[in-house]
Short mmCIF file of C-alpha atoms in Angstrom, two decimals:
data_model
loop_
_atom_site.label_atom_id
_atom_site.label_comp_id
_atom_site.label_asym_id
_atom_site.label_seq_id
_atom_site.Cartn_x
_atom_site.Cartn_y
_atom_site.Cartn_z
CA MET L 242 10.39 -86.68 92.24
CA SER L 243 14.12 -85.98 91.86
CA ASP L 244 15.08 -83.63 89.06
CA VAL L 245 17.80 -85.75 87.50
CA LEU L 246 18.07 -83.62 84.36
CA SER L 247 18.86 -80.46 86.33
CA ARG L 248 21.47 -82.37 88.30
CA LEU L 249 23.19 -83.61 85.16
CA LEU L 250 23.11 -80.14 83.60
CA ASN L 251 24.83 -78.80 86.71
CA GLU L 252 27.48 -81.50 86.54
CA ARG L 253 28.18 -81.59 82.81
CA ASP L 254 29.01 -79.08 80.07
CA TRP L 255 26.84 -80.99 77.58
CA LEU L 256 24.43 -83.92 77.47
CA MET L 257 23.60 -86.07 74.48
CA ALA L 258 19.99 -86.80 73.66
CA ASP L 259 18.74 -89.58 71.38
CA GLY L 260 17.92 -89.83 67.68
CA ALA L 261 14.85 -90.52 65.58
CA THR L 262 12.02 -92.50 67.14
CA GLY L 263 9.94 -92.73 63.98
CA THR L 264 12.82 -93.67 61.69
CA THR L 265 13.86 -96.45 64.06
CA LEU L 266 10.35 -97.82 64.46
CA PHE L 267 9.77 -97.86 60.70
CA ASN L 268 12.99 -99.84 60.37
CA MET L 269 11.50 -102.26 62.93
CA GLY L 270 8.38 -102.78 60.84
CA LEU L 271 5.97 -100.01 61.78
CA GLN L 272 3.76 -99.20 58.80
CA ALA L 273 2.93 -95.73 57.56
CA GLY L 274 -0.34 -94.57 59.08
CA ASP L 275 -0.06 -96.82 62.13
CA SER L 276 0.06 -95.40 65.63
CA PRO L 277 3.53 -95.90 67.17
CA GLU L 278 2.02 -95.51 70.65
CA LEU L 279 0.01 -98.74 70.26
CA TRP L 280 3.32 -100.59 70.20
CA ASN L 281 3.81 -99.64 73.86
CA ALA L 282 1.17 -102.28 74.58
CA ASP L 283 1.43 -104.56 71.55
CA GLN L 284 5.20 -104.64 70.87
CA PRO L 285 6.91 -103.83 74.19
CA ASP L 286 10.13 -105.67 73.30
CA LYS L 287 10.60 -103.46 70.25
CA ILE L 288 10.07 -100.34 72.33
CA ARG L 289 12.61 -101.59 74.87
CA ALA L 290 15.01 -102.14 71.96
CA LEU L 291 14.34 -98.59 70.72
CA TYR L 292 15.30 -97.15 74.10
CA GLN L 293 18.21 -99.54 74.64
CA GLY L 294 19.68 -98.61 71.27
CA ALA L 295 19.94 -94.98 72.32
CA VAL L 296 21.48 -95.89 75.69
CA ASP L 297 24.03 -98.23 74.07
CA ALA L 298 24.95 -95.50 71.56
CA GLY L 299 25.81 -93.12 74.39
CA SER L 300 22.68 -91.03 74.89
CA ASP L 301 22.29 -89.42 78.30
CA ILE L 302 18.63 -88.73 77.52
CA PHE L 303 16.16 -90.75 75.48
CA LEU L 304 12.62 -89.86 74.50
CA CYS L 305 9.70 -92.19 75.14
CA ASN L 306 7.47 -93.47 72.37
CA THR L 307 4.61 -91.11 73.29
CA PHE L 308 4.89 -88.29 70.73
CA GLY L 309 1.32 -88.79 69.50
CA GLY L 310 -0.11 -89.61 72.91
CA THR L 311 -2.82 -86.97 73.18
CA ALA L 312 -6.47 -87.84 72.73
CA ALA L 313 -6.51 -85.73 69.56
CA ARG L 314 -3.89 -87.95 67.96
CA LEU L 315 -5.03 -91.29 69.36
CA LYS L 316 -8.63 -90.76 68.27
CA LEU L 317 -7.40 -91.20 64.69
CA HIS L 318 -6.68 -94.80 65.68
CA ASP L 319 -9.82 -95.33 67.80
CA ALA L 320 -7.66 -95.18 70.93
CA ALA L 321 -8.58 -91.87 72.54
CA HIS L 322 -9.84 -93.80 75.58
CA ARG L 323 -6.35 -95.28 76.06
CA VAL L 324 -4.38 -92.05 76.61
CA ARG L 325 -3.44 -92.75 80.21
CA GLU L 326 -2.60 -96.41 79.56
CA LEU L 327 -0.44 -95.94 76.46
CA ASN L 328 1.51 -93.04 77.91
CA ARG L 329 2.04 -94.86 81.19
CA LEU L 330 3.33 -97.93 79.35
CA GLY L 331 5.63 -95.88 77.11
CA ALA L 332 7.23 -94.20 80.12
CA ALA L 333 7.33 -97.38 82.23
CA LEU L 334 9.28 -99.23 79.54
CA GLY L 335 11.70 -96.32 79.50
CA ARG L 336 12.03 -96.40 83.27
CA GLU L 337 12.85 -100.10 83.08
CA VAL L 338 15.64 -99.53 80.53
CA ALA L 339 17.10 -96.49 82.31
CA ASP L 340 17.14 -98.17 85.70
CA ALA L 341 19.09 -101.10 84.26
CA ALA L 342 21.77 -98.85 82.74
CA ASP L 343 25.24 -98.63 84.29
CA ARG L 344 25.06 -94.83 84.39
CA THR L 345 22.42 -92.15 84.96
CA VAL L 346 20.09 -91.88 81.96
CA VAL L 347 17.16 -89.48 81.77
CA VAL L 348 13.73 -90.81 80.77
CA ALA L 349 12.20 -87.95 78.79
CA ALA L 350 8.55 -88.50 77.87
CA SER L 351 7.81 -87.09 74.43
CA MET L 352 4.75 -84.86 74.03
CA GLY L 353 4.11 -83.74 70.47
CA PRO L 354 1.59 -81.31 69.00
CA THR L 355 -2.08 -82.22 69.02
CA GLY L 356 -2.35 -81.85 65.25
CA GLU L 357 -5.20 -79.38 65.75
CA ILE L 358 -5.12 -75.64 64.99
CA MET L 359 -5.30 -73.35 68.00
CA ALA L 360 -8.03 -70.71 68.26
CA PRO L 361 -8.77 -68.20 66.88
CA MET L 362 -7.48 -69.66 63.60
CA GLY L 363 -8.81 -73.10 64.51
CA ASN L 364 -11.15 -74.77 66.97
CA LEU L 365 -8.69 -75.87 69.64
CA THR L 366 -9.11 -73.63 72.67
CA HIS L 367 -6.45 -73.11 75.31
CA GLU L 368 -8.57 -74.91 77.91
CA ILE L 369 -9.07 -78.00 75.75
CA ALA L 370 -5.39 -78.11 74.81
CA VAL L 371 -4.35 -77.92 78.46
CA GLU L 372 -6.82 -80.68 79.33
CA MET L 373 -5.46 -82.99 76.63
CA PHE L 374 -1.83 -82.36 77.49
CA HIS L 375 -2.57 -82.74 81.20
CA GLU L 376 -4.22 -86.12 80.65
CA GLN L 377 -1.14 -87.26 78.76
CA ALA L 378 1.22 -85.80 81.36
CA GLU L 379 -0.46 -87.70 84.18
CA GLY L 380 0.00 -90.98 82.33
CA LEU L 381 3.66 -90.19 81.70
CA LYS L 382 4.13 -89.30 85.37
CA GLU L 383 2.54 -92.59 86.45
CA GLY L 384 4.96 -94.45 84.18
CA GLY L 385 7.96 -92.94 85.93
CA ALA L 386 9.23 -90.37 83.44
CA ASP L 387 11.91 -88.04 84.79
CA VAL L 388 10.86 -85.13 82.61
CA ILE L 389 8.29 -84.34 79.93
CA TRP L 390 9.80 -83.42 76.57
CA VAL L 391 7.47 -81.18 74.55
CA GLU L 392 8.67 -81.16 70.93
CA THR L 393 7.98 -80.16 67.33
CA ILE L 394 5.61 -77.39 68.38
CA SER L 395 4.81 -74.60 65.92
CA ALA L 396 2.22 -72.43 67.70
CA PRO L 397 3.16 -70.39 70.78
CA GLU L 398 -0.35 -70.93 72.16
CA GLU L 399 0.14 -74.70 72.07
CA TYR L 400 3.57 -74.38 73.72
CA ARG L 401 2.05 -72.35 76.54
CA ALA L 402 -0.77 -74.88 76.94
CA ALA L 403 1.75 -77.70 77.28
CA ALA L 404 3.66 -75.70 79.89
CA GLU L 405 0.50 -75.22 81.92
CA ALA L 406 -0.33 -78.93 81.68
CA CYS L 407 3.13 -79.88 82.95
CA LYS L 408 2.63 -77.51 85.88
CA LEU L 409 -0.71 -79.11 86.72
CA ALA L 410 0.94 -82.53 86.67
CA GLY L 411 3.81 -81.28 88.83
CA MET L 412 6.35 -82.34 86.20
CA PRO L 413 9.58 -80.68 85.05
CA TRP L 414 9.73 -80.28 81.29
CA VAL L 415 11.80 -79.39 78.25
CA GLY L 416 10.23 -77.71 75.24
CA THR L 417 11.42 -77.44 71.64
CA MET L 418 9.81 -75.93 68.57
CA SER L 419 10.35 -76.76 64.90
CA PHE L 420 11.74 -73.94 62.76
CA ASP L 421 11.27 -74.94 59.15
CA THR L 422 10.04 -71.90 57.22
CA ALA L 423 12.97 -69.53 56.63
CA GLY L 424 13.97 -69.60 60.28
CA ARG L 425 10.41 -69.46 61.60
CA THR L 426 7.98 -72.07 62.83
CA MET L 427 4.95 -72.74 60.66
CA MET L 428 3.03 -70.28 62.82
CA GLY L 429 5.61 -67.55 62.37
CA VAL L 430 7.66 -67.79 65.59
CA THR L 431 11.32 -66.73 65.32
CA SER L 432 14.21 -67.72 67.58
CA ALA L 433 14.00 -64.32 69.28
CA ASP L 434 10.24 -64.74 69.78
CA MET L 435 10.79 -68.08 71.48
CA VAL L 436 13.40 -66.72 73.89
CA THR L 437 10.97 -63.96 74.89
CA MET L 438 8.08 -66.41 75.29
CA VAL L 439 10.06 -68.88 77.40
CA GLY L 440 11.23 -66.08 79.66
CA LYS L 441 7.63 -65.14 80.50
CA LEU L 442 6.28 -68.60 81.38
CA ASP L 443 5.00 -69.23 84.92
CA HIS L 444 6.37 -72.78 84.72
CA PRO L 445 9.51 -72.41 82.58
CA PRO L 446 11.20 -75.42 81.00
CA LEU L 447 14.49 -76.83 82.27
CA ALA L 448 15.79 -76.37 78.73
CA PHE L 449 14.37 -75.11 75.45
CA GLY L 450 15.40 -75.13 71.83
CA ALA L 451 14.76 -76.50 68.35
CA ASN L 452 14.17 -79.90 66.81
CA CYS L 453 13.41 -81.27 63.36
CA GLY L 454 12.97 -78.50 60.77
CA VAL L 455 14.76 -78.46 57.43
CA GLY L 456 18.32 -79.58 58.11
CA SER L 457 21.18 -79.28 60.54
CA SER L 458 22.50 -76.05 59.01
CA ASP L 459 19.21 -74.23 59.46
CA LEU L 460 18.78 -75.61 62.95
CA LEU L 461 22.20 -74.38 64.05
CA ARG L 462 21.42 -70.93 62.67
CA THR L 463 18.36 -70.95 64.93
CA VAL L 464 20.46 -72.12 67.89
CA LEU L 465 22.86 -69.23 67.27
CA GLY L 466 19.81 -66.97 67.40
CA PHE L 467 18.86 -68.38 70.80
CA THR L 468 22.30 -68.17 72.36
CA ALA L 469 23.03 -64.69 70.99
CA LEU L 470 20.38 -63.47 73.43
CA ALA L 471 22.16 -65.20 76.34
CA PRO L 472 19.12 -66.97 77.83
CA GLU L 473 19.51 -68.26 81.39
CA ILE L 474 17.83 -71.55 80.43
CA PRO L 475 19.99 -74.20 78.65
CA VAL L 476 19.48 -74.62 74.91
CA VAL L 477 18.61 -77.84 73.05
CA ALA L 478 19.71 -78.71 69.50
CA LYS L 479 18.08 -81.76 67.95
CA GLY L 480 18.59 -81.58 64.18
CA ASN L 481 17.69 -83.92 61.36
CA ALA L 482 20.31 -86.18 59.80
CA GLY L 483 20.59 -84.27 56.57
CA ILE L 484 17.84 -83.60 54.04
CA PRO L 485 15.08 -86.15 53.26
CA LYS L 486 15.07 -87.73 49.82
CA TYR L 487 12.65 -90.23 48.30
CA VAL L 488 14.64 -93.33 47.35
CA GLU L 489 13.06 -96.56 46.07
CA GLY L 490 9.75 -95.95 47.79
CA HIS L 491 11.19 -94.81 51.12
CA ILE L 492 12.25 -91.55 52.73
CA HIS L 493 16.02 -91.50 53.16
CA TYR L 494 18.03 -88.88 55.05
CA ASP L 495 21.40 -88.16 53.44
CA GLY L 496 23.31 -87.13 56.57
CA THR L 497 26.19 -89.51 57.30
CA PRO L 498 27.44 -90.34 60.80
CA GLU L 499 30.53 -88.25 60.02
CA LEU L 500 28.37 -85.25 59.10
CA MET L 501 26.29 -85.58 62.27
CA ALA L 502 29.49 -85.76 64.31
CA GLU L 503 30.48 -82.39 62.82
CA TYR L 504 26.98 -81.07 63.57
CA ALA L 505 27.17 -82.21 67.19
CA CYS L 506 30.43 -80.36 67.83
CA MET L 507 29.15 -77.26 66.07
CA ALA L 508 25.95 -77.39 68.14
CA ARG L 509 28.04 -77.50 71.32
CA ASP L 510 30.21 -74.63 70.10
CA SER L 511 27.05 -72.66 69.21
CA GLY L 512 26.05 -72.81 72.87
CA ALA L 513 23.70 -75.82 72.99
CA ARG L 514 23.90 -77.82 76.22
CA ILE L 515 21.70 -80.74 75.10
CA ILE L 516 22.54 -82.17 71.68
CA GLY L 517 20.76 -84.92 69.79
CA GLY L 518 19.32 -85.86 66.45
CA CYS L 519 15.84 -85.92 64.99
CA CYS L 520 14.51 -87.45 61.76
CA GLY L 521 16.88 -89.94 60.14
CA THR L 522 19.26 -90.11 63.10
CA THR L 523 20.17 -93.73 63.82
CA THR L 524 22.30 -95.35 66.51
CA GLU L 525 25.27 -95.19 64.14
CA HIS L 526 24.88 -91.43 63.94
CA LEU L 527 24.59 -91.22 67.72
CA LYS L 528 27.77 -93.24 68.28
CA ALA L 529 29.70 -90.91 65.97
CA MET L 530 28.23 -87.85 67.69
CA ARG L 531 29.16 -89.10 71.14
CA ALA L 532 32.70 -89.95 70.09
CA ALA L 533 33.18 -86.54 68.50
CA LEU L 534 31.84 -84.66 71.51
CA GLU L 535 34.15 -86.59 73.82
CA THR L 536 37.31 -86.31 71.72
CA HIS L 537 37.05 -82.90 70.02
CA PRO L 538 37.79 -79.95 72.31
CA ALA L 539 35.35 -77.06 72.40
CA GLY L 540 35.99 -74.48 69.73
CA PRO L 541 34.93 -70.92 68.95
CA ARG L 542 31.37 -70.00 68.16
CA PRO L 543 30.93 -71.02 64.50
CA THR L 544 30.13 -68.47 61.85
CA LEU L 545 27.26 -68.95 59.42
CA GLU L 546 29.85 -69.35 56.67
CA ALA L 547 31.57 -72.17 58.57
CA ILE L 548 28.26 -73.93 59.20
CA ALA L 549 27.28 -73.76 55.52
CA GLU L 550 30.72 -74.93 54.39
CA THR L 551 30.71 -77.91 56.78
CA LEU L 552 27.07 -79.01 56.87
CA GLY L 553 25.62 -77.55 53.66
CA GLY L 554 23.91 -74.35 52.66
CA PHE L 555 20.86 -72.81 54.30
CA SER L 556 17.39 -73.27 52.87
CA SER L 557 16.77 -69.51 52.92
CA ALA L 558 18.72 -66.28 53.13
CA SER L 559 16.80 -65.11 56.20
CA ASP L 560 16.61 -66.65 59.65
CA GLY L 561 13.31 -64.87 60.28
CA THR L 562 14.61 -62.40 62.85
CA ASP L 563 15.18 -59.62 60.33
CA GLY L 564 11.51 -59.37 59.42
CA ASN L 565 12.00 -60.94 56.00
CA GLY L 566 10.49 -64.30 56.86
CA PRO L 567 7.21 -65.55 55.34
CA GLU L 568 3.79 -65.09 56.82
CA ALA L 569 2.51 -67.72 59.23
CA ARG L 570 0.83 -70.69 57.63
CA THR L 571 -0.88 -73.84 58.84
CA ARG L 572 -0.13 -77.48 58.29
CA ARG L 573 -0.25 -80.65 60.33
CA ARG L 574 3.01 -82.41 61.11
CA ARG L 575 3.70 -86.08 61.67
CA ARG L 576 6.82 -87.21 63.45
CA SER L 577 9.44 -88.96 61.32
#
């Protein structure tokens, strides 16, 4: 299998990823509590439209609709026996869209957290986690994914299990964690901790970084933490489109396309090589981000003051690396 992502990273200074899968699917009619992955079989035209929207907006990489594709997630919808099928279909629809594009586009198969708590705090052992991720990875490989995109992980043990599963499947991968608790993941990982962990993996990712979290300001502070340590592996920035607010019965993200364009350039100047959006990021945001990245020359590494002035203040005074972050806590996350 050709490693198209590595090739593009060698050829380009930056690549643009996609936006929010969940936000887009909810706008297409997905109901809260439903499994998005079932749409790979039941609503394939909508999934094609999801992928095509990212391609048309200028994304070099789009994520497949497989975030909740482990048996642990699908069992909540009586579909644990369909892991291989639903992941294969999600990736195959992506392969179809990418192959029809007039340029090289990377099919990145999303692999989210299991939703279970890793031992010893919980009941999910390393072996079981690897088995579940491996089952998903094989389905994604069968569907023709270029790379597996592990995302929104909080526990280092789960990140390592996903890495091992990708190795077993013989698949290249990218892995991001979500830093949403004063610069730490929910399980207490800091940006410095992640750089150290990634550097010790037997099967390292092609790129690593942060997605989701609190807002684009906090995410860029984390990215600055990554790049300050000069990792050899490229860094990913995939921030939310502003801060979520509850408006007329729906979650609304207040980040405008103009704000996300500023974020994209600041992410590039912070050292990120792969730049995209997460929750709330629509095709309109992506178009503005692409245009800004193409027309605004690279600038100096932004200061924290410049980030706060442009994108809004930070949610906490600490980024977690100074030892002032909160203790690790547990909570299950759903993708938005």
